[in-house]
Coordinates of C-alpha atoms in Angstrom, one line a residue:
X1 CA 7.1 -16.3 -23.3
X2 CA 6.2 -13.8 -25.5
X3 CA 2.1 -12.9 -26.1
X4 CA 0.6 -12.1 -29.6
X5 CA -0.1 -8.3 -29.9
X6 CA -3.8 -9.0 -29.3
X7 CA -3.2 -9.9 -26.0
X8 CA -2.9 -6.8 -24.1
X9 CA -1.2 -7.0 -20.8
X10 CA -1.9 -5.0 -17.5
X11 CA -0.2 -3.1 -15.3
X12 CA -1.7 -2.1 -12.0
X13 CA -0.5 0.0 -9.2
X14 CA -3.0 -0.4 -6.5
X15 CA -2.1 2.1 -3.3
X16 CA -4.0 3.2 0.1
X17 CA -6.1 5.6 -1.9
X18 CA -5.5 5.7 -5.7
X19 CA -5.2 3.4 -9.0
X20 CA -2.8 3.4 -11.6
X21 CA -3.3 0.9 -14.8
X22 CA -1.7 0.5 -18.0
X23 CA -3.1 -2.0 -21.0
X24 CA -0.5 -2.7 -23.2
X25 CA 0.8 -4.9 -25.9
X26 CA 3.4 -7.4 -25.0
X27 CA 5.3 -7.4 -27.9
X28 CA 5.4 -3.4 -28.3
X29 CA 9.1 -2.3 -28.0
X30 CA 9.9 -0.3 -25.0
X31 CA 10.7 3.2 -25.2
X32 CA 14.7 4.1 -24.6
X33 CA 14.5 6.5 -21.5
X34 CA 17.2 9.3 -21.1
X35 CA 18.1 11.0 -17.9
X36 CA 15.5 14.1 -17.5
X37 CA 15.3 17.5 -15.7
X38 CA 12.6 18.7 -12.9
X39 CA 9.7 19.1 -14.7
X40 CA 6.1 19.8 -13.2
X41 CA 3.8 18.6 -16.3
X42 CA 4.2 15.5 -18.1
X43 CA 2.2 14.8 -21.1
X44 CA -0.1 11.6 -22.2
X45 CA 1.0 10.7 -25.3
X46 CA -1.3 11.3 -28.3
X47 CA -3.8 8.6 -29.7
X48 CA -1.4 8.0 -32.6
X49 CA 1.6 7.6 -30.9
X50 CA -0.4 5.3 -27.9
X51 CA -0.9 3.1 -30.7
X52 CA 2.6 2.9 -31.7
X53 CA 3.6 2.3 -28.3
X54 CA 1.1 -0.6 -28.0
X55 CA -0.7 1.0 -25.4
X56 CA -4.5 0.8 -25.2
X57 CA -5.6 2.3 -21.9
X58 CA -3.7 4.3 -19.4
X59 CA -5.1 6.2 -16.4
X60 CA -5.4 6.9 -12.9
X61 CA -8.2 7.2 -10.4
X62 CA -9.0 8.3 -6.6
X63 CA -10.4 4.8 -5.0
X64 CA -13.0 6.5 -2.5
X65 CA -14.5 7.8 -5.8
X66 CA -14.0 5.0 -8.4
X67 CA -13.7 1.5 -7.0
X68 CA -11.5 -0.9 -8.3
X69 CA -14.4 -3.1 -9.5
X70 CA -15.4 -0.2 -11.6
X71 CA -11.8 1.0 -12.6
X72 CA -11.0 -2.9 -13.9
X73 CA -14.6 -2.6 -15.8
X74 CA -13.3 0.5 -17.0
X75 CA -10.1 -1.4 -18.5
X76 CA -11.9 -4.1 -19.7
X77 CA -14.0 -2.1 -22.0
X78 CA -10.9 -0.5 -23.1
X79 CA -9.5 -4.0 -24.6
X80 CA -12.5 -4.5 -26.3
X81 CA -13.0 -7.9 -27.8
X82 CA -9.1 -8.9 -26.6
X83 CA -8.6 -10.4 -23.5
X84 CA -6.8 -9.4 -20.9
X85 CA -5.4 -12.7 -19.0
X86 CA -1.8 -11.1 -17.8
X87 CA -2.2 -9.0 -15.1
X88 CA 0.9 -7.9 -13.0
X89 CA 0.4 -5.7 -9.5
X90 CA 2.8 -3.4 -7.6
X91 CA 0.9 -2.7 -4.2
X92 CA 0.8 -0.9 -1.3
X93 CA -2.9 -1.6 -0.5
X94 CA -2.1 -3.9 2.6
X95 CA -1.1 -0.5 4.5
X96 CA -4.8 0.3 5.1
X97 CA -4.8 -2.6 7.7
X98 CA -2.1 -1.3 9.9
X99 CA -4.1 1.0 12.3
X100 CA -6.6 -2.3 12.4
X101 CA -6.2 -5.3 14.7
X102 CA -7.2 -8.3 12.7
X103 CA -7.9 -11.7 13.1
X104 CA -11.7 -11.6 13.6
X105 CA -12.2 -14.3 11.2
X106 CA -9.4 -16.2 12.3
X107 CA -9.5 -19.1 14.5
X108 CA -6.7 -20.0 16.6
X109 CA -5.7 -23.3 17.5
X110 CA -3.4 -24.2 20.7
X111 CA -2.2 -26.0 23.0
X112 CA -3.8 -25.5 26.2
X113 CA -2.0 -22.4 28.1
X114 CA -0.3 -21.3 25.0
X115 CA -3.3 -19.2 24.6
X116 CA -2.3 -15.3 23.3
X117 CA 1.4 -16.8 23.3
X118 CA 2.1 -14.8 20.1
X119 CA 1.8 -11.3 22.1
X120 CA 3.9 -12.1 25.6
X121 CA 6.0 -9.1 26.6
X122 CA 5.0 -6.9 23.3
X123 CA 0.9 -6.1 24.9
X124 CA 1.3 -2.4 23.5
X125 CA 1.0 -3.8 20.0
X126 CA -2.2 -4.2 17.8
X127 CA -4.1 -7.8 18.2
X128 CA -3.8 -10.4 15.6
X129 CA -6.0 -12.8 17.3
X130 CA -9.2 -12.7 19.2
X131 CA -9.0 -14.6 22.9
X132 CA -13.1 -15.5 21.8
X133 CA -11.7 -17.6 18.7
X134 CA -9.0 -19.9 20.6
X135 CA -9.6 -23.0 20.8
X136 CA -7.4 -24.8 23.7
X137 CA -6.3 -28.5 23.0
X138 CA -4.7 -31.2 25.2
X139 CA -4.2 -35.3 25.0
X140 CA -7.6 -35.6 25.5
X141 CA -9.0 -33.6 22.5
X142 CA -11.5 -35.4 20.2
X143 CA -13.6 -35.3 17.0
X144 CA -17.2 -34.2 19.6
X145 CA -14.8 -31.6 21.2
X146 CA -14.2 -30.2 18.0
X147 CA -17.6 -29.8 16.8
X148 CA -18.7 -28.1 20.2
X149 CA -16.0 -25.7 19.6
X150 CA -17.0 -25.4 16.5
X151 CA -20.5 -24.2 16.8
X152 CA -19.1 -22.0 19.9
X153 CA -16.9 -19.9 17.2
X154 CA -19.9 -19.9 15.0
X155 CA -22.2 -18.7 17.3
X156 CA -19.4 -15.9 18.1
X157 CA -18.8 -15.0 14.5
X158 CA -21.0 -17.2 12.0
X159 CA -18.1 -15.7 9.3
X160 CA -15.0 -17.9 10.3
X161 CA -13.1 -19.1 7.7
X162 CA -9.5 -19.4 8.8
X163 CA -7.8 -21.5 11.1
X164 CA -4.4 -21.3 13.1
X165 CA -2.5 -24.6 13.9
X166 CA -0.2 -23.3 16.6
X167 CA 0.7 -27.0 17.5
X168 CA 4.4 -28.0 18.8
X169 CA 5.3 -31.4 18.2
X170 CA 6.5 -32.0 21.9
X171 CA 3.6 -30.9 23.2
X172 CA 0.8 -32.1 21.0
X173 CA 1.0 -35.8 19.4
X174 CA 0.9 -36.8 15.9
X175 CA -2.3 -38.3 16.0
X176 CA -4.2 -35.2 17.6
X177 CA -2.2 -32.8 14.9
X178 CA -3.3 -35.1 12.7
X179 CA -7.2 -35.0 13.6
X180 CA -7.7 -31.2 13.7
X181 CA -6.0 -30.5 10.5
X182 CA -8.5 -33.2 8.7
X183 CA -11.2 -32.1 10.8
X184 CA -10.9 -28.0 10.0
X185 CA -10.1 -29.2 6.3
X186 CA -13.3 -30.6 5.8
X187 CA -14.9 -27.7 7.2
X188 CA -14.1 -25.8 4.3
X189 CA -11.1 -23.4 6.5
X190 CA -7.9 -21.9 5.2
X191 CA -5.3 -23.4 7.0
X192 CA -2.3 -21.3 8.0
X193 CA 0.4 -23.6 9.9
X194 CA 3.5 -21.8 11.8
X195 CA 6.4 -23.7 10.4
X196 CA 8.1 -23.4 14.2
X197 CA 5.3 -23.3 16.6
X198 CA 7.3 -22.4 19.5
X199 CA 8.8 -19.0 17.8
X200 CA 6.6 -16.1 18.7
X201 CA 7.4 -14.3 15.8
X202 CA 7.4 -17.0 13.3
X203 CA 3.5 -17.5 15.3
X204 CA 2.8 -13.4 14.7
X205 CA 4.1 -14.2 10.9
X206 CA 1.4 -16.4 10.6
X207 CA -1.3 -14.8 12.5
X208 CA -0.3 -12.0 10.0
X209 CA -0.7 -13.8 7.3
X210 CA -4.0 -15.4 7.8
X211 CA -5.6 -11.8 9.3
X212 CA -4.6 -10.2 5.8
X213 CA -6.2 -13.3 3.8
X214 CA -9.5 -11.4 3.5
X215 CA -8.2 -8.3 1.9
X216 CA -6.0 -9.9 -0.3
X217 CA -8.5 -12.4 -1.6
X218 CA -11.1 -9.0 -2.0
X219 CA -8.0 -8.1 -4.9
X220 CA -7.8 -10.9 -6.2
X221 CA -11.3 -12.2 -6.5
X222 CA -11.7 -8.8 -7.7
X223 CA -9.3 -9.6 -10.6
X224 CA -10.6 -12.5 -11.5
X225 CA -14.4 -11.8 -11.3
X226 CA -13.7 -9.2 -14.0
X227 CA -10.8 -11.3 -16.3
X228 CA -11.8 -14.8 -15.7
X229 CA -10.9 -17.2 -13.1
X230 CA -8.0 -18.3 -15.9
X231 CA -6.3 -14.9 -15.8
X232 CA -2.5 -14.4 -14.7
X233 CA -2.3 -12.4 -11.7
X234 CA 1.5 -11.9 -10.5
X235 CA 2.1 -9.7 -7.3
X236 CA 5.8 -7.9 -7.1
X237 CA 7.3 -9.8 -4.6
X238 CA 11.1 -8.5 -3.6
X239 CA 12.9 -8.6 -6.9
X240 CA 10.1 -9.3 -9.6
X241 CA 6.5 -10.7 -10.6
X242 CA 5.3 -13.5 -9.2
X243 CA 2.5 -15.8 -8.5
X244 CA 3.3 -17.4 -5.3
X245 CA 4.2 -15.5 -2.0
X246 CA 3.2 -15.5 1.7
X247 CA 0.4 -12.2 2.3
X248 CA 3.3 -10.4 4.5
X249 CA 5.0 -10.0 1.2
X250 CA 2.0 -7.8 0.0
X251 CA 3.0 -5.1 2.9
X252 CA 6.3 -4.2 1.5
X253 CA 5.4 -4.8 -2.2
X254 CA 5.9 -1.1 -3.5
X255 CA 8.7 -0.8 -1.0
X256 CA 10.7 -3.4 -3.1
X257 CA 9.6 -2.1 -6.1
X258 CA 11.3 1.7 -5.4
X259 CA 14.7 -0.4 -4.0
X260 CA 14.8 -1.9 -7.4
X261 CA 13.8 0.3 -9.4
X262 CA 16.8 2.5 -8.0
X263 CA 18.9 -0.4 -7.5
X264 CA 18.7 -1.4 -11.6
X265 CA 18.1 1.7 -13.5
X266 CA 19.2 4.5 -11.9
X267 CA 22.5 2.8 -10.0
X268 CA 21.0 4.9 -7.3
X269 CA 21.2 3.8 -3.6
X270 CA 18.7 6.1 -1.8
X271 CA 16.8 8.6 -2.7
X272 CA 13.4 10.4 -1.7
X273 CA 10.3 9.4 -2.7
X274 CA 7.5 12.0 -3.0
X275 CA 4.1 10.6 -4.2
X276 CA 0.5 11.7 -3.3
X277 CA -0.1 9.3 -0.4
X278 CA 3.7 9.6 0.9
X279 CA 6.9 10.7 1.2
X280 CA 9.5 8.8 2.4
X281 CA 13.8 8.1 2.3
X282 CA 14.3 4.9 0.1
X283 CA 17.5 3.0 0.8
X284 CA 18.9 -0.2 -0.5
X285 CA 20.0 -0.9 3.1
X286 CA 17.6 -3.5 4.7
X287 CA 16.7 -4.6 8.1
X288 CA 15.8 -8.6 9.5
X289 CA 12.8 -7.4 11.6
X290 CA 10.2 -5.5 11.0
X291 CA 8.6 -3.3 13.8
X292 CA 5.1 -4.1 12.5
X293 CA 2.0 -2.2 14.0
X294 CA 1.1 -6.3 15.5
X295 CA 4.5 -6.3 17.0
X296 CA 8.2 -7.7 15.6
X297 CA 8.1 -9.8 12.8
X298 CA 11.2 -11.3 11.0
X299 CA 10.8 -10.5 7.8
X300 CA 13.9 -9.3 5.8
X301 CA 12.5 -5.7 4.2
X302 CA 13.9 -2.7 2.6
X303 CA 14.4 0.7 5.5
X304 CA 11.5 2.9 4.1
X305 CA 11.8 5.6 6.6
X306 CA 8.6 8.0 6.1
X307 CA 8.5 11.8 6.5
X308 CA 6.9 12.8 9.7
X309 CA 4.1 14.8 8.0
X310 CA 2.0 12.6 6.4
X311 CA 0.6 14.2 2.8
X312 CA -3.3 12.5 4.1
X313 CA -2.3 13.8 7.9
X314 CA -5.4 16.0 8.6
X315 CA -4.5 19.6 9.4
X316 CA -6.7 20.7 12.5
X317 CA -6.6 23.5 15.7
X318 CA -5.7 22.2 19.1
X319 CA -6.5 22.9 22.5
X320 CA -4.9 26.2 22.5
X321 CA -5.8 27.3 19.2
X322 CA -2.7 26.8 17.3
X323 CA -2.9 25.5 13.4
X324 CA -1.2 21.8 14.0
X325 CA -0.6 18.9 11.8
X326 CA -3.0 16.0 13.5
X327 CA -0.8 12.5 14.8
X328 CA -3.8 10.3 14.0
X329 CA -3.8 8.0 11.1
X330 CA -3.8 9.6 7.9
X331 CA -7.5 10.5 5.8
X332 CA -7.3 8.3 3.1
X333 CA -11.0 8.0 3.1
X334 CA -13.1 10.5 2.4
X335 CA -9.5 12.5 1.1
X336 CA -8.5 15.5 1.1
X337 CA -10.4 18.9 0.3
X338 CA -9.4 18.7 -3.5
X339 CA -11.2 15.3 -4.1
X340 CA -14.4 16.8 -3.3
X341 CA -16.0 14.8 -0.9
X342 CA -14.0 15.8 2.4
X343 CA -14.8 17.9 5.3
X344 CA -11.5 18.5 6.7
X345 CA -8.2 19.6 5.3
X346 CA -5.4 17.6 4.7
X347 CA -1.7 18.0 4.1
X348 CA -1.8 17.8 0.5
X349 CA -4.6 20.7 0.8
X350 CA -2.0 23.2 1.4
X351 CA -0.4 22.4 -1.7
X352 CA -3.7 23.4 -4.0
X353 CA -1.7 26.0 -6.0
X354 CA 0.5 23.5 -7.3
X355 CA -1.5 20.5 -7.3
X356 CA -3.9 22.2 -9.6
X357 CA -1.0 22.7 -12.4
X358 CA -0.1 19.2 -12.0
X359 CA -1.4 16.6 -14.7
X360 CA -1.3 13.8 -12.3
X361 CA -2.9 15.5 -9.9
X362 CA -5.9 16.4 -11.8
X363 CA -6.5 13.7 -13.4
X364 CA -7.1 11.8 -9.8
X365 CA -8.8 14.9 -8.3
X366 CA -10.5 15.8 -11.1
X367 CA -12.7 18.4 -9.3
X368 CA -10.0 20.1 -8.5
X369 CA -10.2 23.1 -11.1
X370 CA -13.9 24.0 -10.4
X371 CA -14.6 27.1 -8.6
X372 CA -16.9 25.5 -6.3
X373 CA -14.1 23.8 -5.0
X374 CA -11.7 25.9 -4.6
X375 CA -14.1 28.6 -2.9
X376 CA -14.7 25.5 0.0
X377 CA -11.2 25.2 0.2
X378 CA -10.7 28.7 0.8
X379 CA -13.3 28.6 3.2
X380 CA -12.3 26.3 5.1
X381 CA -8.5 27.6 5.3
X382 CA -10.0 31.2 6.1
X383 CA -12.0 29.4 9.4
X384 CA -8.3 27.9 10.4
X385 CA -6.2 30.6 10.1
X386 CA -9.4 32.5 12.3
X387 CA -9.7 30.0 14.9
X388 CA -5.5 30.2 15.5
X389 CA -6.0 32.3 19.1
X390 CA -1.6 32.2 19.7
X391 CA -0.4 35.1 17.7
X392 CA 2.9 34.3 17.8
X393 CA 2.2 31.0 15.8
X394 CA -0.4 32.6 13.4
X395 CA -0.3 30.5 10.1
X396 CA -2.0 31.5 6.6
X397 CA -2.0 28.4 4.1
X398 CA 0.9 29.8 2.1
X399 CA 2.6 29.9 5.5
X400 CA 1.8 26.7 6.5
X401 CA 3.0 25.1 3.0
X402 CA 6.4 27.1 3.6
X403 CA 6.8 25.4 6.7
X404 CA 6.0 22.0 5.4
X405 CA 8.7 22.5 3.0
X406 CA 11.4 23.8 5.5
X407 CA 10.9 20.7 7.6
X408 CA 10.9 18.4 4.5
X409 CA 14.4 19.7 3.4
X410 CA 15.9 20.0 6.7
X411 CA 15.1 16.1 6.8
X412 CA 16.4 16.0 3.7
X413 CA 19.5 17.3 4.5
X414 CA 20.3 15.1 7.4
X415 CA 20.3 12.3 5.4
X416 CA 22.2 13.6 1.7
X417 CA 25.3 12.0 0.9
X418 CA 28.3 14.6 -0.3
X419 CA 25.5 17.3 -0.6
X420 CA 23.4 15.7 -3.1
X421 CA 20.0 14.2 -2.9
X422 CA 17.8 12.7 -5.8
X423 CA 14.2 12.9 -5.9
X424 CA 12.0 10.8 -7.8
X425 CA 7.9 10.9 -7.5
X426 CA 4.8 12.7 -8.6
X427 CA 5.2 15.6 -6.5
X428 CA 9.0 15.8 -6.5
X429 CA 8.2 18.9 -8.5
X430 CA 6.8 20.4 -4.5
X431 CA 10.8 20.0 -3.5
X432 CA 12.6 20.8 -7.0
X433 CA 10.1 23.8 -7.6
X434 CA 12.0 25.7 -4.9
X435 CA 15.4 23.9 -3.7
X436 CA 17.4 24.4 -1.0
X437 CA 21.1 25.9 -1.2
X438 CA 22.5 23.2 1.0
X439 CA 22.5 20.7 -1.6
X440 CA 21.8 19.8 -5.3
X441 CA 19.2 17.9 -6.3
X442 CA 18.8 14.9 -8.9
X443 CA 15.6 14.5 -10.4
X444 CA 14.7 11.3 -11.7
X445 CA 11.9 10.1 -13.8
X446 CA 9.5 7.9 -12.7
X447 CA 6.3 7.1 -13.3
X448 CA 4.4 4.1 -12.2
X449 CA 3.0 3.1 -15.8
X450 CA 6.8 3.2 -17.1
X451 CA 8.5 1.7 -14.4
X452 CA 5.9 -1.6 -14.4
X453 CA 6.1 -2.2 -18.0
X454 CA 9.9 -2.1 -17.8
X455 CA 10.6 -4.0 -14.9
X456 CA 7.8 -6.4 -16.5
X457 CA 9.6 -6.7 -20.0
X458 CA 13.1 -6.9 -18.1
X459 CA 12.0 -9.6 -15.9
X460 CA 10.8 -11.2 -19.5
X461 CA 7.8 -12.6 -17.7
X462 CA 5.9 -12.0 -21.5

């Protein structure tokens, strides 16, 4: 249905570390895109021609240093006195959980030895449930057995708010299925129910799904607090907006978003993706089972295979002094050296030279032009390169960065089709700046602004 012009929609990309957002006007006629060279700058459009366009607020921020309550304020005061009660969400947000086990809040009901059932033969994986939380049931389970338990898990962690059923029907009764469920319901919990109890990675599905409640409520609620409790708020779930999904969905948000994007306007059936948090090979090929950080899931998701150095990865010195790029989870909070807060370089550090030229770029880093900065960051590089003791693996910054790139289009390489590869990304421009001779490259524009509001006006969900 289409919206009156004074009802401006949003657009939000929420990732790991930063926030895009675009406020527009539903009815405002999309710009006609044409195929477009590399480029390293791309322009805002002017006041005047922002208003022609419909748009009333487009920008980008680093979430370490603006929060997303304070970005939405931000957007809010750009509507004015129109109100904002469309909101529409590409994320890939739920990715901060993965080096996390969850489930603290989560109680876990079972029958008794079923207990931890969800993690036999896969104990290498992450938790999704804590052993203190499970509650064991057998025939002889009551209404006073429940309440015991109940102030048990309390006195454990007084925060509980999520509950479990793990309950087969062969093995627990109707009538005891029945009592729990009534008896966690008026207790105020969010019940997550595996749909077959006796499949351990339809259990780990749920688990899943009730661990991530939390953050994805903190979005939401989020949302809401700021636009009213009335307000809109589809999530793209596989092929377009929408309001009801399962909170697995919300890992591999973003990652449908590229496969469509490339799937529907750019007949395009891989390509590489090069933003600031990653850079990864997008395919439209998919796979049933996803090798999650908690263990396999079935869950039908595009193959989003990630570059081995992460752009967040923190570059550090190991034992033997050589310059290395670290294996632990990637910085995303404090950032790297060109946010300003961090004390340690990161991947995307090496890259200052042409980070600094790029709009993008600066407008999320926006320290990233002061000399204070950039003597720190010199600084620091100078102490690295020092601290290297193996000569025959000395490596400057420049050096480093040159390697970086050899190894990024070696990968890429391996995996072009008849020579070719396209590129598509905020930092494609790190890859078309300087291309290899082994195969051509096909830039295509993107931009997360663009892409939303077209996939949202060809979805016609205005």
């Amino acid at each position: 249905m289409t919206q009156p012009a004074n009802v401006p929609s949003l657009a939000l990309y929420l990732g790991e570390s930063y926030a895009t957002a675009r406020l527009f006007d539903a009815n405002a006629t999309p710009e006609t895109k044409t195929k477009t060279t590399p480029a390293k700058t791309t322009k805002k459009p002017t006041a005047k021609k922002a208003a022609a366009k419909g748009l009333h607020f487009e920008k980008s921020v680093f979430l370490p240093q603006v929060s997303l309550k304070t970005f939405l304020n931000q957007i809010k005061t750009a509507a004015g006195e129109n109100e904002i009660k469309n909101i529409y969400v590409v994320t890939s947000y739920m990715d901060r959980l993965k080096p996390f086990r969850l489930g603290g809040s989560v109680v876990q009901v079972v029958p008794d030895g079923f207990e931890n059932s969800y993690s036999a033969g896969h104990t290498q994986y992450l938790s999704l449930a804590a052993p203190s939380l499970i509650v064991s049931i057998d025939e002889k389970t009551d209404e006073e057995f429940l309440k015991k338990e109940l102030l048990r898990l309390k006195k454990i962690n007084s925060e509980i708010n999520k509950v479990v059923f793990q309950l087969p029907e062969h093995l627990v009764s109707a009538e005891i299925r029945t009592l729990i469920k009534t008896f966690f319901t008026n207790e105020n919990f969010k019940i997550f129910e595996s749909s077959n109890p006796s499949d351990l990675e339809q259990i780990r599905l749920t688990l899943l799904n009730a661990g991530s409640e939390g953050t994805k409520e903190e979005i939401v609620s989020e949302i809401q607090e700021m636009f009213g409790e009335d307000a809109s708020i589809q999530f793209w779930i596989k092929d377009r907006f929408q309001k009801d999904f399962e909170n697995v969905d919300l890992y591999w948000s973003s990652s449908f978003f590229l496969k469509n994007y490339l799937l529907k306007n750019k007949k395009t059936d891989e390509a590489f993706y090069f933003d600031l948090e990653k850079w990864a090979h997008v395919s439209e090929k998919t796979s049933p089972v996803w090798i999650s950080p908690w263990g396999p899931i079935r869950y039908e998701h595009p193959i989003f295979e990630k570059f081995e150095v992460d752009p967040f990865s923190e570059l550090t010195l190991n034992s033997v002094g050589q310059l290395i790029v670290s294996e632990n989870n990637p910085q995303h909070e404090p950032g790297p050296f060109i946010a300003g807060r961090s004390m340690k370089a990161l991947v995307l550090d090496s890259f200052y030279d042409e980070l600094k030229e790029n709009p993008v770029a600066c407008e999320i880093f926006g320290q990233i032009n002061t000399p204070t900065l950039l003597q720190k960051l010199e600084n620091h590089f100078s102490i690295l390169e020092k601290g290297q003791t193996l000569e025959a693996t000395l490596l400057s910054r420049e050096e480093l960065k040159q390697w970086i790139r050899a190894k990024l289009l070696a990968w890429m390489h391996l995996r072009s089709v008849d020579n070719a590869c396209s590129i598509f990304g905020d930092l494609s421009f790190l890859v078309s700046a300087n291309p290899s001779p082994f195969f051509r490259l096909n830039t295509l524009d993107f931009k997360w602004a663009d892409a939303m509001t077209d996939a949202i006006k060809q979805q016609g969900a205005l």
